Amino acid sequence: MNTTSPHSPDAPRRPRIVVVGAGFAGLAFCHSFPKDRAEITLVDRQNHHLFQPLLYQLATAGLSDADIAQPVRAILANRRDITVLLEEAKSVDLAQKTLQLSSERLSFDYLVLALGGVTNYFGHPEWEEHAPGLKSLEDANRIRSNVLLAFEQAENHGPTQAEPGLLNLVVIGGGATGVEMAGSLVELSRNVLRKDFRRIDPSQARITLLEGGPRLLPVMDPALSEYTRKTLVEMGVEVRLNATVKSISHHRVETNQGTLQAANIIWAAGVKANPLLAQLGIPTDPQGRVEVLPNLSLPGHP
């Protein structure tokens, strides 16, 4: 009978597993991996797990931070075999099996990359300044602050003296995030804020949804796409299909269908893989994704 404790000096060294990313995939791995079978280190640049599907409700004042974010350490409180580090992964050396963080380097036997995606501005990173994406608490709070501030500024100046476009909101991207965002902005302006102001009518806010393709929700069934379009139009959203963005500047969006002035421009037009994958030395597709084997490992790195 083997009575050696896994923590005793004579016990065989447990494999070192480093997990990068405390999103759904990273936490699912940590929860499913048997206890005390490995030395697991979970690395994330945020100390909370974020339920991203509800970010649009935070951005439109329907929820608060605590409703969609939970501390990672609290989630893993019963897993004493997992160390959580508030760090940012900078680079990976697959040959040496090391991960460079902001302030230290970790060695690993196995590396789990669960990084998630980043906002894709399709070669125009300068657009981010004027059209924030929706991938983090910071993004959502920035959008909420800007949207509510626009209503306050319009109230200060009155309906006749307000800056043109102050109550115009443009959402770029007709996927799930863009559709949810546009609908939630209608709810905010038509219902939530309806009685809060005296000099302006929030329901007069103009909400425009731009989609570069021929239909909304392009990955869904066409019938659902058309139903969604009709519903948004009935709610008061101006839906523009086949609308490609040419440029974005301060309170201004130029498209192939004309120019829009809007104090709030929100980017929901797509995501791409985390840039960390690009320096692995493995071929990637145009979205920065790497090819994996059926077991999700990298070719040549089982």
XYZ file of N, CA and C in Angstrom, residues 95 230 295:
9
model
N 9.167 25.817 -26.995
C 10.329 24.931 -26.924
C 10.825 24.797 -25.484
N -37.573 43.306 -38.554
C -38.904 43.903 -38.441
C -39.195 44.336 -37.004
N -8.330 16.905 -30.258
C -8.300 17.027 -28.792
C -7.946 18.440 -28.335
